[in-house]
Structures are given as C-alpha cells and as structure tokens.
Amino acid sequence: MSAVSAIARRELRAYFVTPVAYVFMVIFLVMAGVLTFYTGDFYDRGLADLQPFFDMHPWLYLVLVPAVTMSMWAEERSSGTLELLFSLPVSISQAVLGKFLAAWGFIGICLMLTFPLWITVNYLGEPDNGVVMAGYIGSWLMAGAFLAIGACMSTATRSQVIAFVLTSSLCFVLILIGQPQVLDFFQDSLPPKLIGAMGQLSIVRHANAIARGVLDLRDLIYFGAMIVAWLGAAVLVLDLKRTR
Amino acid sequence: MKRPSFSLSRANVLRLGVVAIAVLFLAVIGLSSMSLRTARVDLTEDRIYTLTPGTQSIVDGLGRPLTLTLYFSDHATRELPQLRSYEQRVQEMLREIAVRAHGRIRFRVIDPVPYSDDEDAAESYGLTPAAGGSNGERVFFGLVGTTGAPDTPVSQSIPFFDPAREAFVEYDIAKLLYELAAPRKPKVGVLSSLPVTGNMVIGEQPWTVMRQLEQLADVTNLAPEGLTHIDPSMNALLLIHPKKLPEDAQYAIDQYVLHGGHLVVFVDPDAEMDTSPLIDSNGTVDDHDSDIRRLFEAWGIVYDPTKVVLDRSQALTIDLNGNTVPHPAMLGLSAQDLNHDDVVTASLQRINVSTAGFFELAPETKARMLPLVQTSDEAMVVPAQGVRDAAGDPSTLLASYEPSHDRFVLAARVRDTFHSAFPERKDAGHLGVAAAPGEVIVVADTDLLTDRLWIDVQPLLGQQQLTPFANNGDLIANIVDNLGGSTALLSIRGRANLQRPFTRVRALQAAADRKFLVKKGELENELYDAQRRLAELQPTKGASTPTTLSAQQRREVEQYLQRKLAIGKELRDVQHQLNAEIDALGLRLKFINIILVPALVAILGLIFGWRRTHRVRREM
C-alpha cells in the first residue's frame, strides 16, 4: 500500500511542477462558473441550491478528464519509460492505482476550489448543505469513473490524442445512455427491460441520485464497480503489452 | 505434440480477463439495482428521503397484501422538470415503502399514454389529469392503491400529487395505506348543544357540516345528560358549544382525552345559532356563550367566553338595510392567516368566522399551542356584550377601534401530556396523568359550522345545489380525517418547505418594491395636482373645446402632458435603478466566482513557477 501512496504522492506533486495543472484548474473554475451562472441560470432562477452547478459537471468532465488522463500511460509508452517502471519493485496494479489516485486527488482539489460558490449560495439564501455536500460527493465519484475510463484508454494506445478521443467518446456514451431522448429513440426497437438496463448504466442518473442528497448503496456500488472494472482492465491491458 | 507457447496463452488469458471484467461489472450493476434498496444515508437537512416512524408503523401494521400503482405521464412531462423531479421523490418514497413492507406491497409505475387502456384505468380510479403537458397532452400523476380479492377489490387513490402539497406527500401516502388497511370508517362522537342535526319534526335539515361528516365517519350523537363514559374506541369526539356540562360529562371527556382520545372543542363567546332564550323563565341570563373552564384550566388553555375578537382588516361586509357595511366581528380569514405547516389547514384558502373568541396558553403550563387559524395583527378584543349591542349597526364598532398589534389564535392544536382536571376522583380506570403526550384541537367559534358562513344553497331541479364560498367544511373534514386515523398517522407531520429561495435577493426586491411604491405615490399625487389645476382652469364643463382654450390653458395642458410623459419616464428610471442593486449583486458574485478565484489560482501558479525557476537557477 505504501508503494501505491508513494506513487500517488509523486504523481500528484508532478501535476503541480508544470504550469499545466494551474492552467487546467483555471479553465475548470472559469468554465464551471460560466456554465453555472449563464447556461444554468444560477442567479436568476433564485433558488438556494447548487443544482445548475452540478448539472454541468458531466459536460465539464467530458472535456477536462480526458485531458488529465490522456498522458497518464500513453506518454510512458511512447517515451519508453514504461519498461523502466516495470523494472521497479512495484506491481502493475500498484502503479495503475497510484496514478489513478493522484489524478482523482487532483480533480478533488479542483472541486474544492469551487468553495466560493458554496459560500455564495449560503450568502444568498439558506440552502440544504447536506444536499450540497452530496452533490460534491456525486460529482467527485463521477470524475473518478471518468478518470478510470481515461486511465484504461491511456494504456490502450501510444497516442495521447487517440486516448483523449476514446475517453471522451466512452464518457459521452455513458452520459447519453440515460437521457430520455436516447431511451425514447430505442423505445420501439428494444424490449423495455433492456431499456431499463440501459438506464441503470447511465452515469448521470447515478450522480443525480446522489446529488439529491441521498447516498444510496446502489449508486456507490455503481461508481465503485465502474472504477474497479476500468482500472482492472487497465492492469490487464498493461500486462498484455508487457507480455508482448 | 506441439504445446502452445506460454506467452500466447497468457495473452489470451488476459484478453479473457478483460471480457470477464465486463461481464462481472454488468452482473454487479444488475444485481445491486435489483436487490439492494434499503441501504442509504439521507444527507438532507429535513431527512426528506427517510420514512418517519409513523409511516413505518403503518407499513409494519399492514395485514393484507396490496398493490400501489403510480400513474405518471412520463412522455407528456418531458418539458416539466420540476414535476419530474417531484415524481422522482414520490417514486423513491413509494419504493422505500414497498421495501419496508417486505413483499406485502407490490409497487409499479405506469405511463398512461393517450388513448390507452392504462389511461382509461387511471380515470376509472378517479385520477384527475392536469392540462399543460407537451403537445397538449394531459398529465396524470396520481396513486392508486388496491387490495382485497380480485373480484371484489377495494381501492383508494390520490387523484393528483399537487406540488403545492409536497410537504405533506408522506402524510397523504401513509393515509392512503392506512385507509386501505382499515377500510372501516372512523367512529366519531358528537356532543352538541346546538341544533346541528336539524329537527325533522319541523322539517329542519341537519347542517351541511354534519351531513358531510356522516359520509366521512360513523357518527354517534351523544347527550350530555347521563354521560359518564366515552368509548375509548371512538376515533374522535366533537364537542360543540358546551354549556353548563354536567360534571360527570366533563369527567368523561377528561378521561377520554387522558386515555388517548382525540377531542375537538368548538366554544363560542356568542353562538348565533343558540336557540335558548336569553333570559329563561327562572330569570337566568344566558349570553349564548360556552366554555369548559375546568378542562381548559387543566390543559393550560386560557379562554374568556365574554370576549370577542374584532379584526378590521379581515372584516366581511354584510348587507344592512340595503347598505353594505363592514362587520369587524365577522371575519374572512385568508390563506396568510391559516397555518401552512399543518396538514389540516395547509391547503385551505379561506375560513369565515363570526363573533369568535381566542385562546392563549396559561403562563405556567408545559403545553404547546400550534395555531391553525389566526387573526391579522390589526385585531383587537372587545366585550361580547358590546358586539351584541352593535348588532343594529356593526360599523359603530369601528368608531373606537384601536388595533392591538397582536395576532389572536382562533383555532389551535394544543399538545401536552395532559393531567386530569379531576384529580380527586377515584373511579375505576381513572387516570391522573395521560400515559403519552396527546392533543386536543380547540376552535373559538361555533358559527363557522353553520351553512350561512361557508355555503350557498340554491334549489336546482328539485335538488339542493351547494356551492361553498369558504373552506369551513373542508376544515372540519380535514380535522376528522386527521384525528380519525391512527396515532401513527397523526405523528406524520409536514416537512419543512422544500423551496429555498434567495432570501437576500428577495429582501432587496421587497425593499426596492417599497421604494418604488412610495415614489410612485409621490409622482401620482403630483400628476393628480396638475390634473386638478387643469380642471380648475376650465370655466364650465363641456364649454371648453381645444379652439376655445385660452393661451394660459393651452400652456397648462402642454405642461401637464409633458409632466405626464416625464413622470412615466421617471418611474421607469426608478424601477431600473432599484433593480440595478439586485443586478449589481449578481454581477459581483459572477465576478468573484468566474474571474477572481481563477485569477488567484493563476497568480498562485505563477508565484510557485517563479520560485521554482529561481531555485533551479540558484542551484545551477
């Protein structure tokens, strides 16, 4: 476990060594603010909650998470440092987990930096802070799922651009799959049970369920399974590459 | 024989592993969504997604299996996000209830699309669709509960989940479950000294309130004489205008309440339907008032039967010799005077009362009073005799009117672990103190029960057409509904209002509105003065035409029109300026969240970058 935390700490520190992390954070904060206030109509709707803020997160992560993960393994592979990593006394799964936790921690820091919005909503009215807290938890879990997908995609290709596109596409599918318009589209061609199952796979549905203020075991299992499955796949893909 | 190389088989194993992960992932998601439904942490402030113990005990007490069917027009509500989010909450609650019932409740959701059998079924269960769905479709959002044998099913329904009753959604669902589980009507006793049941001998009909009550409950009329015991299985007792109640009857009521009975008391400082003579043959004066002083004292309630509440801001107008005059003792109490956090009065709009008294709590009591109906803060209290004397011209009551700036409680719930008013009695089964906290509902008017204050009766084709113009009847029905159910049902209170507005913006808006109104008044006065000056300049009515106007008049007209235009513009400017404050706050918050915080992060990044470069250079 200490190997995992050592890797995670090293990777997290590495984020802040280059200006890329700061640029990313600035973009994240500006985009979150703009989407919340303008697209989500936060101020004019006059309700003391952060729903417009959290509603925008899937779309924000759709662009920003692949940007974080695209270089996670693809760069190691293209620059040849992957072999060096394998020669170190850490297992593949420890390396995968360490890098993932660093990225998740980084997104967590970005999320925490949106605290002025939480202060804003408390200044304007009397929000249910339990619901706000749940919104942050749901958002962070969703980011974790997207990061795990990104990590896996990054192991599958040498090209960062391809990793970015693959991650974005998969995340986009997970966002779309639960949208009523999409379910409606398949209404006539697929049996209702399959449509229901499709809805269960929707990441937005599970994040929204948490953002209402309820931590349901089903939603936590969904995100847990998502992260474990994609990271597990990433480990297998890396192992496969090493075997070759 | 050639054996497959290790690396190839390992690669295949790894590929198989990826497939296995995908299968396992789908299996975990599928299984968890099907079987795990109870493990959850409710982080909301009011625990709105957690069933109250009252609902849980009703669900636990369900004796027979039942089916709950939620009809929701999924397709028609695609453009109604607020209704959809409310539906999500209702559905969550119903699922939670179904899980709690351990198989005794079957829950399903049906989308009654237009022209389908489901739509017909929904309507046959009495669900009322709302207009306004996408493409003009009707929106069904109601619940049907069915139980019993398939050939003789019993059903109850909630016709429409009104978002305005969101705070009471759990109560409404629990009530439906309770009524399905115990389909018997509640038993209600009525002890009255007013002719509420009419007089068949002289062809007098029962009051509409009583006829309504007969439909809701099994009503037993009790006589005060010889009343020594009230059946504790009676779900509620209505005590109307208690006058000189025998001690035994009072003791029976006292013990009924202490044994957990639900009592509603209607007392009145001046009951206008009291038919007893004002001075009887013995010369005893009867002021047509009523009281149960001994019981009220024991319950910590202060009530004075000689005092009537006046409220000039809520006065109803009455017709007096062809003139309409305000009657400050006859009050039309609107929604803002009714308690919106209580299930009994939450959805009512208007209650009319006449010569009502008021209640207070005794200073030393531990009881809690939850007002249901209150006056405005312009009310005052006068002797009941004064009101009776002013019957000829009630507007004389306004001559010496001095508002007390207090809101008087006309109806309330009083909660406490009640003590007996008869501690000295030692009858069998006597209770000195109630075993558990209980409550009584007290109402300081009996006239609100009479038809004249809430209903228009018109003959129509040999039938009586009843048109309510106030919610007095609904108030009584709600009270009986509420008290007639189980104690568990009574314990389910409305949750706090879920809408949380920007209070700061609202305060700014209210202040701006006030400023605007003041300014508007000033400008309108100015305009009125100008108009009056103009009228004074006109010599005789009808004589002036534009051609006969003098030069001075034309100048005045010109000035008036210009001023009128200027005032219109000034008012728009004032409105704009006042809204500017709200806009400026919005702009400041946008600046902080969108520019200031990211800028600080950028500066921090630059400082770290600069220090790092500096250090590296120094080390080189």
Short mmCIF file of C-alpha atoms in Angstrom, two decimals, chain B residues 63-509:
data_model
loop_
_atom_site.label_atom_id
_atom_site.label_comp_id
_atom_site.label_asym_id
_atom_site.label_seq_id
_atom_site.Cartn_x
_atom_site.Cartn_y
_atom_site.Cartn_z
CA GLY B 63 -52.32 -7.03 7.48
CA ARG B 64 -53.01 -7.91 3.88
CA PRO B 65 -51.12 -7.53 0.61
CA LEU B 66 -51.85 -4.52 -1.52
CA THR B 67 -50.77 -3.04 -4.80
CA LEU B 68 -49.67 0.55 -5.30
CA THR B 69 -49.78 1.84 -8.86
CA LEU B 70 -48.24 5.19 -9.64
CA TYR B 71 -49.66 6.67 -12.82
CA PHE B 72 -47.23 9.18 -14.25
CA SER B 73 -47.33 10.63 -17.77
CA ASP B 74 -43.65 10.28 -18.49
CA HIS B 75 -43.81 11.40 -22.09
CA ALA B 76 -46.12 14.35 -21.51
CA THR B 77 -43.92 15.81 -18.76
CA ARG B 78 -40.66 15.98 -20.63
CA GLU B 79 -40.76 19.76 -20.55
CA LEU B 80 -41.80 19.96 -16.90
CA PRO B 81 -38.54 19.36 -15.00
CA GLN B 82 -39.94 20.44 -11.64
CA LEU B 83 -42.83 17.99 -11.82
CA ARG B 84 -40.44 15.25 -12.93
CA SER B 85 -38.14 15.86 -10.00
CA TYR B 86 -41.15 15.76 -7.68
CA GLU B 87 -42.23 12.50 -9.29
CA GLN B 88 -38.78 11.12 -8.65
CA ARG B 89 -39.18 11.93 -4.97
CA VAL B 90 -42.64 10.38 -4.80
CA GLN B 91 -41.40 7.26 -6.58
CA GLU B 92 -38.41 6.98 -4.24
CA MET B 93 -40.71 7.21 -1.26
CA LEU B 94 -43.08 4.57 -2.66
CA ARG B 95 -40.16 2.23 -3.41
CA GLU B 96 -38.88 2.73 0.11
CA ILE B 97 -42.34 1.91 1.47
CA ALA B 98 -42.54 -1.20 -0.74
CA VAL B 99 -39.17 -2.40 0.50
CA ARG B 100 -40.21 -1.77 4.11
CA ALA B 101 -43.35 -3.84 3.61
CA HIS B 102 -41.30 -6.98 2.92
CA GLY B 103 -43.37 -8.21 0.00
CA ARG B 104 -46.80 -7.14 1.25
CA ILE B 105 -46.81 -4.14 -1.10
CA ARG B 106 -46.37 -4.55 -4.82
CA PHE B 107 -45.33 -1.32 -6.45
CA ARG B 108 -45.47 -0.46 -10.14
CA VAL B 109 -45.31 2.64 -12.29
CA ILE B 110 -47.49 3.07 -15.36
CA ASP B 111 -47.27 5.75 -18.04
CA PRO B 112 -50.89 6.23 -19.18
CA VAL B 113 -50.23 7.28 -22.76
CA PRO B 114 -53.18 8.94 -24.54
CA TYR B 115 -55.97 6.64 -25.79
CA SER B 116 -54.57 3.60 -23.99
CA ASP B 117 -56.25 1.14 -21.63
CA ASP B 118 -53.99 2.49 -18.90
CA GLU B 119 -55.42 5.94 -19.39
CA ASP B 120 -58.97 4.57 -19.09
CA ALA B 121 -57.97 2.66 -15.95
CA ALA B 122 -56.41 5.77 -14.41
CA GLU B 123 -59.59 7.74 -15.00
CA SER B 124 -61.79 4.96 -13.68
CA TYR B 125 -59.83 5.07 -10.39
CA GLY B 126 -60.69 8.76 -10.12
CA LEU B 127 -57.30 10.21 -11.01
CA THR B 128 -57.58 13.77 -12.25
CA PRO B 129 -55.25 14.70 -15.09
CA ALA B 130 -53.77 18.19 -15.30
CA ALA B 131 -53.51 20.13 -18.52
CA GLY B 132 -50.25 21.53 -19.79
CA GLY B 133 -48.22 18.51 -20.92
CA SER B 134 -46.05 18.63 -24.02
CA ASN B 135 -48.09 18.69 -27.26
CA GLY B 136 -51.15 19.50 -25.16
CA GLU B 137 -51.24 16.03 -23.61
CA ARG B 138 -52.90 15.57 -20.26
CA VAL B 139 -50.62 14.87 -17.31
CA PHE B 140 -51.53 12.05 -14.95
CA PHE B 141 -49.64 11.97 -11.66
CA GLY B 142 -51.66 10.05 -9.12
CA LEU B 143 -51.52 6.95 -6.99
CA VAL B 144 -53.95 4.07 -6.80
CA GLY B 145 -53.83 1.53 -4.01
CA THR B 146 -55.82 -1.69 -4.38
CA THR B 147 -56.31 -4.59 -2.05
CA GLY B 148 -58.71 -7.46 -1.41
CA ALA B 149 -59.86 -10.31 -3.64
CA PRO B 150 -59.57 -9.79 -7.42
CA ASP B 151 -63.35 -9.96 -7.87
CA THR B 152 -64.09 -7.51 -5.05
CA PRO B 153 -61.10 -5.18 -4.94
CA VAL B 154 -61.02 -2.20 -2.59
CA SER B 155 -59.24 0.84 -3.92
CA GLN B 156 -58.18 4.25 -2.70
CA SER B 157 -56.48 6.93 -4.70
CA ILE B 158 -54.58 10.18 -4.56
CA PRO B 159 -56.05 11.91 -7.63
CA PHE B 160 -53.02 14.13 -8.30
CA PHE B 161 -49.78 14.77 -6.44
CA ASP B 162 -50.08 18.52 -6.19
CA PRO B 163 -46.57 20.04 -5.90
CA ALA B 164 -48.09 22.62 -3.53
CA ARG B 165 -48.64 19.77 -1.05
CA GLU B 166 -45.10 18.47 -1.40
CA ALA B 167 -44.51 18.91 2.33
CA PHE B 168 -47.38 16.50 3.03
CA VAL B 169 -46.66 13.85 0.44
CA GLU B 170 -45.66 11.29 3.05
CA TYR B 171 -48.77 12.00 5.11
CA ASP B 172 -51.02 11.60 2.05
CA ILE B 173 -49.43 8.29 1.08
CA ALA B 174 -49.50 6.97 4.66
CA LYS B 175 -53.17 7.96 4.92
CA LEU B 176 -53.96 6.05 1.75
CA LEU B 177 -52.18 2.98 3.13
CA TYR B 178 -53.95 3.32 6.45
CA GLU B 179 -57.37 3.60 4.81
CA LEU B 180 -56.64 0.62 2.58
CA ALA B 181 -55.54 -1.47 5.54
CA ALA B 182 -58.52 -0.45 7.68
CA PRO B 183 -61.34 0.32 5.27
CA ARG B 184 -63.82 0.93 8.09
CA LYS B 185 -64.98 4.49 8.56
CA PRO B 186 -63.65 6.18 11.68
CA LYS B 187 -66.04 6.40 14.65
CA VAL B 188 -66.83 9.96 15.59
CA GLY B 189 -68.94 11.13 18.51
CA VAL B 190 -70.76 14.46 18.52
CA LEU B 191 -71.81 16.17 21.72
CA SER B 192 -73.62 19.40 20.86
CA SER B 193 -75.98 21.90 22.42
CA LEU B 194 -76.66 23.49 19.02
CA PRO B 195 -79.25 22.04 16.61
CA VAL B 196 -76.56 20.59 14.32
CA THR B 197 -78.65 17.56 13.38
CA GLY B 198 -81.67 19.69 12.45
CA ASN B 199 -85.18 18.98 13.57
CA MET B 200 -87.11 16.52 11.46
CA VAL B 201 -90.36 17.42 13.25
CA ILE B 202 -90.33 20.97 11.94
CA GLY B 203 -88.60 19.95 8.71
CA GLU B 204 -85.22 21.43 9.61
CA GLN B 205 -82.34 19.76 7.78
CA PRO B 206 -79.09 18.82 9.53
CA TRP B 207 -76.31 21.35 8.98
CA THR B 208 -74.23 20.65 5.86
CA VAL B 209 -71.16 20.07 8.03
CA MET B 210 -73.00 17.21 9.77
CA ARG B 211 -74.21 15.68 6.51
CA GLN B 212 -70.62 15.79 5.24
CA LEU B 213 -69.47 14.19 8.47
CA GLU B 214 -71.98 11.33 8.07
CA GLN B 215 -70.30 10.48 4.76
CA LEU B 216 -66.82 10.53 6.26
CA ALA B 217 -67.43 8.69 9.52
CA ASP B 218 -69.76 6.60 11.64
CA VAL B 219 -71.30 9.37 13.69
CA THR B 220 -72.79 8.82 17.15
CA ASN B 221 -74.73 11.65 18.74
CA LEU B 222 -74.17 11.86 22.47
CA ALA B 223 -76.37 13.59 25.04
CA PRO B 224 -74.69 15.45 27.91
CA GLU B 225 -77.23 14.23 30.45
CA GLY B 226 -76.26 10.88 31.89
CA LEU B 227 -72.96 10.80 30.02
CA THR B 228 -70.45 9.17 32.33
CA HIS B 229 -68.17 7.35 29.93
CA ILE B 230 -66.95 7.83 26.37
CA ASP B 231 -65.99 4.74 24.43
CA PRO B 232 -62.21 4.93 24.01
CA SER B 233 -62.53 3.14 20.65
CA MET B 234 -64.18 6.29 19.31
CA ASN B 235 -61.62 7.86 16.99
CA ALA B 236 -62.65 11.44 17.64
CA LEU B 237 -65.12 13.42 19.71
CA LEU B 238 -66.57 16.73 18.53
CA LEU B 239 -67.72 18.89 21.42
CA ILE B 240 -69.84 21.73 20.04
CA HIS B 241 -70.88 24.69 22.20
CA PRO B 242 -70.56 23.04 25.62
CA LYS B 243 -72.83 24.90 28.05
CA LYS B 244 -73.15 24.02 31.70
CA LEU B 245 -71.92 20.49 31.05
CA PRO B 246 -72.69 18.15 33.95
CA GLU B 247 -69.59 17.28 35.96
CA ASP B 248 -69.85 13.62 35.00
CA ALA B 249 -69.87 14.50 31.30
CA GLN B 250 -66.82 16.73 31.80
CA TYR B 251 -65.09 13.93 33.67
CA ALA B 252 -65.93 11.50 30.85
CA ILE B 253 -64.32 13.90 28.34
CA ASP B 254 -61.33 14.40 30.64
CA GLN B 255 -60.70 10.66 30.89
CA TYR B 256 -61.32 10.15 27.15
CA VAL B 257 -58.54 12.65 26.39
CA LEU B 258 -56.20 11.17 29.01
CA HIS B 259 -56.73 7.69 27.56
CA GLY B 260 -55.51 8.99 24.18
CA GLY B 261 -58.84 10.07 22.65
CA HIS B 262 -58.86 12.85 20.07
CA LEU B 263 -61.05 15.78 21.05
CA VAL B 264 -62.15 18.80 19.02
CA VAL B 265 -63.80 21.56 21.03
CA PHE B 266 -65.87 24.35 19.49
CA VAL B 267 -66.60 27.06 22.05
CA ASP B 268 -68.04 30.50 21.35
CA PRO B 269 -68.47 33.80 23.22
CA ASP B 270 -71.63 34.39 21.18
CA ALA B 271 -73.16 31.43 19.36
CA GLU B 272 -75.65 32.95 16.95
CA MET B 273 -77.42 29.64 16.35
CA ASP B 274 -78.05 29.09 20.05
CA THR B 275 -81.84 28.88 20.30
CA SER B 276 -82.15 29.01 24.08
CA PRO B 277 -83.89 32.16 25.42
CA LEU B 278 -81.57 34.97 26.50
CA ILE B 279 -83.47 35.18 29.79
CA ASP B 280 -85.28 31.99 30.75
CA SER B 281 -88.40 31.55 32.88
CA ASN B 282 -86.28 31.45 36.05
CA GLY B 283 -84.79 34.81 35.17
CA THR B 284 -81.39 33.30 34.47
CA VAL B 285 -79.45 35.30 31.88
CA ASP B 286 -77.85 33.28 29.09
CA ASP B 287 -75.37 35.15 26.91
CA HIS B 288 -75.22 32.30 24.37
CA ASP B 289 -71.60 31.70 25.26
CA SER B 290 -69.94 28.38 26.01
CA ASP B 291 -66.92 27.22 27.95
CA ILE B 292 -65.33 24.18 29.63
CA ARG B 293 -63.34 26.21 32.09
CA ARG B 294 -62.29 23.34 34.36
CA LEU B 295 -60.93 21.26 31.48
CA PHE B 296 -59.27 24.22 29.77
CA GLU B 297 -57.52 25.13 33.02
CA ALA B 298 -56.21 21.58 33.41
CA TRP B 299 -54.91 21.65 29.82
CA GLY B 300 -53.23 25.05 30.27
CA ILE B 301 -55.60 26.87 27.91
CA VAL B 302 -56.78 30.39 28.69
CA TYR B 303 -60.13 31.29 27.14
CA ASP B 304 -62.53 34.08 28.10
CA PRO B 305 -66.15 33.47 26.97
CA THR B 306 -67.01 37.15 27.45
CA LYS B 307 -64.51 38.45 24.89
CA VAL B 308 -64.83 38.68 21.11
CA VAL B 309 -62.04 39.38 18.61
CA LEU B 310 -62.50 42.17 16.07
CA ASP B 311 -60.27 42.49 13.02
CA ARG B 312 -61.00 45.41 10.74
CA SER B 313 -58.56 44.28 8.05
CA GLN B 314 -60.36 40.94 7.66
CA ALA B 315 -63.92 42.19 8.20
CA LEU B 316 -66.59 40.72 5.98
CA THR B 317 -69.13 43.13 4.56
CA ILE B 318 -72.76 42.46 5.35
CA ASP B 319 -75.93 43.78 3.85
CA LEU B 320 -77.75 46.05 6.31
CA ASN B 321 -80.99 47.67 5.14
CA GLY B 322 -79.76 47.73 1.58
CA ASN B 323 -76.33 49.11 2.52
CA THR B 324 -73.13 47.07 2.65
CA VAL B 325 -71.19 47.71 5.83
CA PRO B 326 -68.04 46.06 7.18
CA HIS B 327 -68.61 43.85 10.21
CA PRO B 328 -65.35 43.71 12.19
CA ALA B 329 -66.54 40.71 14.22
CA MET B 330 -67.35 38.66 11.11
CA LEU B 331 -64.01 37.70 9.68
CA GLY B 332 -62.94 36.28 6.35
CA LEU B 333 -59.56 34.74 7.14
CA SER B 334 -57.43 34.11 4.09
CA ALA B 335 -54.51 31.81 3.37
CA GLN B 336 -51.98 34.01 5.18
CA ASP B 337 -53.98 33.62 8.42
CA LEU B 338 -54.01 29.81 8.17
CA ASN B 339 -51.10 27.61 9.23
CA HIS B 340 -49.39 26.25 6.14
CA ASP B 341 -47.25 23.85 8.09
CA ASP B 342 -50.19 21.91 9.44
CA VAL B 343 -51.82 19.22 7.36
CA VAL B 344 -55.29 20.35 8.45
CA THR B 345 -55.03 23.91 7.17
CA ALA B 346 -52.19 23.71 4.64
CA SER B 347 -54.30 23.64 1.51
CA LEU B 348 -57.20 25.84 2.66
CA GLN B 349 -57.74 29.30 1.23
CA ARG B 350 -60.47 30.90 3.34
CA ILE B 351 -62.21 30.40 6.67
CA ASN B 352 -65.13 32.59 7.71
CA VAL B 353 -65.94 33.06 11.40
CA SER B 354 -68.40 35.22 13.30
CA THR B 355 -68.02 36.69 16.80
CA ALA B 356 -65.13 34.41 17.59
CA GLY B 357 -63.18 34.24 20.82
CA PHE B 358 -59.49 33.47 21.15
CA PHE B 359 -57.09 31.19 23.01
CA GLU B 360 -53.86 31.72 24.87
CA LEU B 361 -51.61 29.44 26.86
CA ALA B 362 -51.51 29.73 30.63
CA PRO B 363 -48.10 31.14 31.68
CA GLU B 364 -47.09 28.19 33.86
CA THR B 365 -48.21 25.38 31.52
CA LYS B 366 -45.90 22.97 29.71
CA ALA B 367 -48.44 22.55 26.90
CA ARG B 368 -47.60 23.72 23.37
CA MET B 369 -50.07 25.60 21.24
CA LEU B 370 -49.84 25.31 17.46
CA PRO B 371 -52.11 27.94 15.90
CA LEU B 372 -54.25 26.75 12.99
CA VAL B 373 -56.23 29.94 12.38
CA GLN B 374 -55.15 33.42 13.49
CA THR B 375 -56.28 36.99 13.01
CA SER B 376 -54.13 39.64 11.36
CA ASP B 377 -52.04 41.92 13.59
CA GLU B 378 -54.69 44.65 13.30
CA ALA B 379 -57.08 42.82 15.59
CA MET B 380 -58.43 43.90 18.97
CA VAL B 381 -60.52 42.36 21.73
CA VAL B 382 -63.87 43.77 22.93
CA PRO B 383 -66.56 42.54 25.35
CA ALA B 384 -69.05 40.19 23.70
CA GLN B 385 -71.91 42.31 25.04
CA GLY B 386 -70.61 45.33 23.07
CA VAL B 387 -70.77 43.31 19.85
CA ARG B 388 -74.31 42.15 20.64
CA ASP B 389 -75.32 45.76 21.31
CA ALA B 390 -73.88 46.86 17.98
CA ALA B 391 -75.92 44.29 16.04
CA GLY B 392 -78.03 47.10 14.54
CA ASP B 393 -75.02 48.86 13.08
CA PRO B 394 -71.77 46.89 13.41
CA SER B 395 -69.80 49.73 11.82
CA THR B 396 -70.09 51.57 15.17
CA LEU B 397 -67.56 49.02 16.45
CA LEU B 398 -65.00 50.75 14.23
CA ALA B 399 -65.54 54.13 15.88
CA SER B 400 -63.34 53.39 18.88
CA TYR B 401 -61.14 50.83 17.14
CA GLU B 402 -57.59 50.51 18.44
CA PRO B 403 -55.54 47.73 16.87
CA SER B 404 -53.52 45.81 19.45
CA HIS B 405 -50.78 44.66 17.03
CA ASP B 406 -51.24 41.09 18.29
CA ARG B 407 -52.37 38.09 16.28
CA PHE B 408 -55.09 36.25 18.15
CA VAL B 409 -55.38 32.49 17.92
CA LEU B 410 -58.87 31.45 16.84
CA ALA B 411 -58.17 27.73 16.41
CA ALA B 412 -55.21 25.65 17.53
CA ARG B 413 -53.79 22.28 18.37
CA VAL B 414 -52.77 22.02 22.00
CA ARG B 415 -50.21 19.32 22.81
CA ASP B 416 -49.14 18.07 26.18
CA THR B 417 -49.01 15.07 28.44
CA PHE B 418 -52.32 16.11 29.94
CA HIS B 419 -53.20 15.99 33.64
CA SER B 420 -56.70 15.23 34.85
CA ALA B 421 -58.97 18.14 35.80
CA PHE B 422 -60.50 15.82 38.40
CA PRO B 423 -57.54 14.62 40.46
CA GLU B 424 -59.84 13.96 43.42
CA ARG B 425 -61.92 11.28 41.63
CA LYS B 426 -61.08 7.66 42.14
CA ASP B 427 -63.35 5.91 39.61
CA ALA B 428 -62.32 2.57 38.14
CA GLY B 429 -59.79 3.07 35.35
CA HIS B 430 -59.15 6.67 36.47
CA LEU B 431 -56.01 8.26 35.05
CA GLY B 432 -54.39 11.17 36.84
CA VAL B 433 -51.90 11.77 34.04
CA ALA B 434 -52.02 10.64 30.43
CA ALA B 435 -49.68 7.78 29.62
CA ALA B 436 -48.42 9.51 26.48
CA PRO B 437 -48.47 13.01 25.00
CA GLY B 438 -51.82 13.81 23.44
CA GLU B 439 -53.50 16.70 21.72
CA VAL B 440 -56.83 18.47 21.54
CA ILE B 441 -57.98 20.82 18.82
CA VAL B 442 -59.73 23.94 20.07
CA VAL B 443 -61.79 26.33 17.96
CA ALA B 444 -63.16 29.57 19.43
CA ASP B 445 -66.23 29.80 17.20
CA THR B 446 -69.27 27.65 16.53
CA ASP B 447 -70.79 29.85 13.83
CA LEU B 448 -68.17 28.68 11.35
CA LEU B 449 -70.05 25.35 11.34
CA THR B 450 -73.26 26.98 10.12
CA ASP B 451 -74.13 26.94 6.44
CA ARG B 452 -74.51 30.70 6.15
CA LEU B 453 -70.79 31.29 6.69
CA TRP B 454 -69.45 28.94 4.04
CA ILE B 455 -72.07 27.63 1.66
CA ASP B 456 -74.65 28.90 -0.83
CA VAL B 457 -77.67 26.65 -1.07
CA GLN B 458 -79.64 27.01 -4.31
CA PRO B 459 -82.54 24.82 -5.35
CA LEU B 460 -81.87 23.17 -8.70
CA LEU B 461 -84.33 20.76 -10.36
CA GLY B 462 -85.80 19.79 -7.02
CA GLN B 463 -82.33 19.20 -5.54
CA GLN B 464 -80.22 21.44 -3.39
CA GLN B 465 -77.20 22.80 -5.17
CA LEU B 466 -74.44 23.51 -2.65
CA THR B 467 -71.73 25.96 -3.63
CA PRO B 468 -69.09 26.57 -0.99
CA PHE B 469 -67.60 30.07 -0.86
CA ALA B 470 -65.25 29.32 2.07
CA ASN B 471 -63.33 26.25 3.27
CA ASN B 472 -65.11 25.86 6.62
CA GLY B 473 -66.47 22.45 5.59
CA ASP B 474 -63.03 21.34 4.41
CA LEU B 475 -61.53 22.39 7.73
CA ILE B 476 -63.90 20.12 9.65
CA ALA B 477 -63.41 17.27 7.14
CA ASN B 478 -59.62 17.64 7.42
CA ILE B 479 -59.75 17.64 11.21
CA VAL B 480 -61.87 14.48 11.28
CA ASP B 481 -59.69 12.87 8.61
CA ASN B 482 -56.62 13.76 10.59
CA LEU B 483 -57.90 12.75 14.02
CA GLY B 484 -59.95 9.79 12.77
CA GLY B 485 -56.84 7.97 11.55
CA SER B 486 -54.29 6.18 13.64
CA THR B 487 -52.00 7.87 16.11
CA ALA B 488 -49.17 6.92 13.78
CA LEU B 489 -50.84 8.96 11.05
CA LEU B 490 -51.14 11.93 13.40
CA SER B 491 -47.43 11.77 14.10
CA ILE B 492 -46.52 12.29 10.45
CA ARG B 493 -46.10 15.97 10.14
CA GLY B 494 -45.48 18.04 7.08
CA ARG B 495 -41.81 18.51 6.38
CA ALA B 496 -40.32 21.94 6.02
CA ASN B 497 -40.99 23.77 2.81
CA LEU B 498 -38.61 22.40 0.21
CA GLN B 499 -38.34 25.52 -1.90
CA ARG B 500 -35.41 27.54 -0.65
CA PRO B 501 -35.39 30.96 -2.31
CA PHE B 502 -32.56 33.50 -2.32
CA THR B 503 -33.67 35.33 0.82
CA ARG B 504 -31.16 38.13 0.33
CA VAL B 505 -32.34 38.85 -3.21
CA ARG B 506 -35.96 38.71 -2.06
CA ALA B 507 -35.26 41.20 0.70
CA LEU B 508 -33.61 43.52 -1.82
CA GLN B 509 -36.57 43.07 -4.14
#
